[in-house]
Amino acid sequence: MNSRNLLILTIVIAFNFISAQFLSIQGVLRNEDGSTVEDGVKSFRFTVYDAESGGNEVWQEIKDQMQITNGVYTHTLGSIEDFSDADPAFDYSQEYWLAIKIDNGPELTPRTKLTMTPTSNSVVAGTNNVFPSDGNVGVGTTSPGKKLDVRGSAAVESLYFSGDDNNGSADIQFKASQYGDGIYMGGGGETVIASGEFADIYRTYDSDPETENLILGSDKGMVFFVSDNDYANKINALSISDLGLTSINNGLRTQYTNKFSAYKSNETSTWNWMEPSGSGDWMRTWMAPSGWAIKDNGGDNRIIIKDNGNVGIGADTTPDAKLDVQGDLQVDGFIKNADGENQWRLVKIEEFNDASHGWTHNGTNANAMTTCNSNQIFGGYNQISGSGERMNYTWTPPSGTSHVKVVMDIYAIDSWDAEWMWLELYNNIKGAVGVFSQQHAHDWAASYSGLQNSACGSASYNDRVYRAEVSARYDGSGAMKLVVSNNLGGDPTDESIGIDNVEIWVR
């Protein structure tokens, strides 16, 4: 590869005072025939010299694993080695060149000249200011957080907010005008907020007041224009009659009552009605000294907050706890105790009612389910027997999980003779971190075995259901795996194993 194989698209470096920041570069690697190099990973060495050729090495950085995609590489100089480590330190009065070496090849030539753009460190009236050629401008601060960051008072004749593309009429204007002080929102005089005596004299300057949607006056009065096609309603003052109220207890209603309405019935309680347009279903908020509530159109509580801090959800007027829910409660996060520790939360139940459970086994009929004591189980009679046949399930706990617990029913079916069952929980599929084991013999007393003869298999033997439980810490990475195994030595028609009612808990 020679110097013609490298194209650096843009290189501009900016320094804040004498300390450097970062420099983003992007290049394209091409073969001698002009085609881009194949995708892959290469080692890049970036070196800054004080001369176009020869000269002294001032700074160097090595990127060992540079990804090349469609011939393009991108890197941020200074992300590995600080520019402040340059020896000697970078000097604005000097010129610098960047050289690049790829893998074990020679440095590519010619070197690329770096444009040094020092950030201004001027002082105006005792205040530090920053005026870079690109980036944020600071007035009164050397660390601007926005495109223009002014710390202190600013005098502006007119200020326009015209949207992201800066095209068209201003959405918001703050300006001095023929009316005196003014704020225009919406552009074109659609909204005006004034001060001083503007409310008294605005007609002198306004040739077509019917075009305004809203005009707010000053300390001597307020003027509203509410327009809808050819209809306009004007309110000249904040009086009871002008607002269309018969008394203060009647509250405030808009012209379009299917949008919003507020009503105050007395001095001890207040109702606010809200109705989505055309829905016909009102909802109201209710406030009183005893608490605050949201009620439905029939007046029944939906949410209530009592003055003692208790919150009720559902048709409950007196919640008995800090949170009292009348109905189902779904929690996607964790419930914590007073010490901030996560509590156990049941996140998955599997009763094997259909085939969408995600479990697998390699028994007589792979992944088959059977019926035991009128209940469908996974595996079971004539399906799983022997150390080579197992039931497996892989599952990823939700974010924030630190511990996992699994509880399930394990069925020992037919002629077990002091043989073993195991439930193992693997963290990140790296090794068993939680194990349950149980021995079983078919000739144990029926009262102990728990299931009558022929409940699952042969009528000659007592079956047994064991409630197995295993738990383990979770390191937060990858999936966890459940394995149910056994050391049965007989044919699956003689002795077998199955599972049901699996619960997975996390905290």
PDB file of N, CA and C in Angstrom, residues 11-16 90-97 113-119 133:
ATOM      1  N   ILE A  11      -9.956  16.983   8.428  1.00  0.00           N
ATOM      2  CA  ILE A  11      -9.157  16.997   9.649  1.00  0.00           C
ATOM      3  C   ILE A  11      -9.121  18.432  10.153  1.00  0.00           C
ATOM      4  N   VAL A  12      -9.764  18.677  11.259  1.00  0.00           N
ATOM      5  CA  VAL A  12      -9.729  19.987  11.894  1.00  0.00           C
ATOM      6  C   VAL A  12      -9.545  19.754  13.369  1.00  0.00           C
ATOM      7  N   ILE A  13      -8.600  20.445  14.014  1.00  0.00           N
ATOM      8  CA  ILE A  13      -8.347  20.228  15.442  1.00  0.00           C
ATOM      9  C   ILE A  13      -8.585  21.526  16.185  1.00  0.00           C
ATOM     10  N   ALA A  14      -9.213  21.438  17.352  1.00  0.00           N
ATOM     11  CA  ALA A  14      -9.495  22.626  18.147  1.00  0.00           C
ATOM     12  C   ALA A  14      -8.914  22.449  19.534  1.00  0.00           C
ATOM     13  N   PHE A  15      -8.301  23.501  20.057  1.00  0.00           N
ATOM     14  CA  PHE A  15      -7.736  23.479  21.401  1.00  0.00           C
ATOM     15  C   PHE A  15      -8.453  24.496  22.261  1.00  0.00           C
ATOM     16  N   ASN A  16      -8.696  24.161  23.502  1.00  0.00           N
ATOM     17  CA  ASN A  16      -9.257  25.089  24.471  1.00  0.00           C
ATOM     18  C   ASN A  16      -8.092  25.648  25.273  1.00  0.00           C
ATOM     19  N   PHE A  90       1.881  21.520  22.165  1.00  0.00           N
ATOM     20  CA  PHE A  90       1.448  22.147  20.927  1.00  0.00           C
ATOM     21  C   PHE A  90       1.508  23.672  21.036  1.00  0.00           C
ATOM     22  N   ASP A  91       1.961  24.286  19.964  1.00  0.00           N
ATOM     23  CA  ASP A  91       2.137  25.740  19.914  1.00  0.00           C
ATOM     24  C   ASP A  91       1.366  26.266  18.706  1.00  0.00           C
ATOM     25  N   TYR A  92       0.442  27.232  18.941  1.00  0.00           N
ATOM     26  CA  TYR A  92      -0.369  27.755  17.845  1.00  0.00           C
ATOM     27  C   TYR A  92       0.476  28.379  16.722  1.00  0.00           C
ATOM     28  N   SER A  93       1.654  28.894  17.077  1.00  0.00           N
ATOM     29  CA  SER A  93       2.459  29.591  16.088  1.00  0.00           C
ATOM     30  C   SER A  93       3.177  28.633  15.144  1.00  0.00           C
ATOM     31  N   GLN A  94       3.139  27.340  15.442  1.00  0.00           N
ATOM     32  CA  GLN A  94       3.813  26.368  14.600  1.00  0.00           C
ATOM     33  C   GLN A  94       2.802  25.593  13.762  1.00  0.00           C
ATOM     34  N   GLU A  95       3.331  24.962  12.694  1.00  0.00           N
ATOM     35  CA  GLU A  95       2.522  24.093  11.866  1.00  0.00           C
ATOM     36  C   GLU A  95       2.820  22.641  12.226  1.00  0.00           C
ATOM     37  N   TYR A  96       1.780  21.792  12.095  1.00  0.00           N
ATOM     38  CA  TYR A  96       1.937  20.380  12.432  1.00  0.00           C
ATOM     39  C   TYR A  96       1.368  19.522  11.300  1.00  0.00           C
ATOM     40  N   TRP A  97       1.930  18.303  11.175  1.00  0.00           N
ATOM     41  CA  TRP A  97       1.483  17.361  10.157  1.00  0.00           C
ATOM     42  C   TRP A  97       1.193  16.004  10.803  1.00  0.00           C
ATOM     43  N   LYS A 113      -1.486  18.092   6.692  1.00  0.00           N
ATOM     44  CA  LYS A 113      -1.337  19.274   7.530  1.00  0.00           C
ATOM     45  C   LYS A 113      -2.567  19.442   8.424  1.00  0.00           C
ATOM     46  N   LEU A 114      -2.314  19.724   9.690  1.00  0.00           N
ATOM     47  CA  LEU A 114      -3.393  19.958  10.646  1.00  0.00           C
ATOM     48  C   LEU A 114      -3.653  21.446  10.753  1.00  0.00           C
ATOM     49  N   THR A 115      -4.932  21.801  10.746  1.00  0.00           N
ATOM     50  CA  THR A 115      -5.322  23.207  10.910  1.00  0.00           C
ATOM     51  C   THR A 115      -5.523  23.484  12.389  1.00  0.00           C
ATOM     52  N   MET A 116      -4.657  24.276  12.997  1.00  0.00           N
ATOM     53  CA  MET A 116      -4.752  24.590  14.420  1.00  0.00           C
ATOM     54  C   MET A 116      -5.723  25.748  14.604  1.00  0.00           C
ATOM     55  N   THR A 117      -6.823  25.522  15.328  1.00  0.00           N
ATOM     56  CA  THR A 117      -7.843  26.551  15.543  1.00  0.00           C
ATOM     57  C   THR A 117      -7.932  26.832  17.027  1.00  0.00           C
ATOM     58  N   PRO A 118      -7.151  27.738  17.560  1.00  0.00           N
ATOM     59  CA  PRO A 118      -7.190  27.970  19.011  1.00  0.00           C
ATOM     60  C   PRO A 118      -8.496  28.628  19.418  1.00  0.00           C
ATOM     61  N   THR A 119      -9.033  28.221  20.539  1.00  0.00           N
ATOM     62  CA  THR A 119     -10.231  28.840  21.100  1.00  0.00           C
ATOM     63  C   THR A 119      -9.868  30.188  21.692  1.00  0.00           C
ATOM     64  N   SER A 133     -14.065  28.793  16.027  1.00  0.00           N
ATOM     65  CA  SER A 133     -14.470  28.781  14.621  1.00  0.00           C
ATOM     66  C   SER A 133     -15.627  27.828  14.392  1.00  0.00           C
TER      67      SER A 133
END
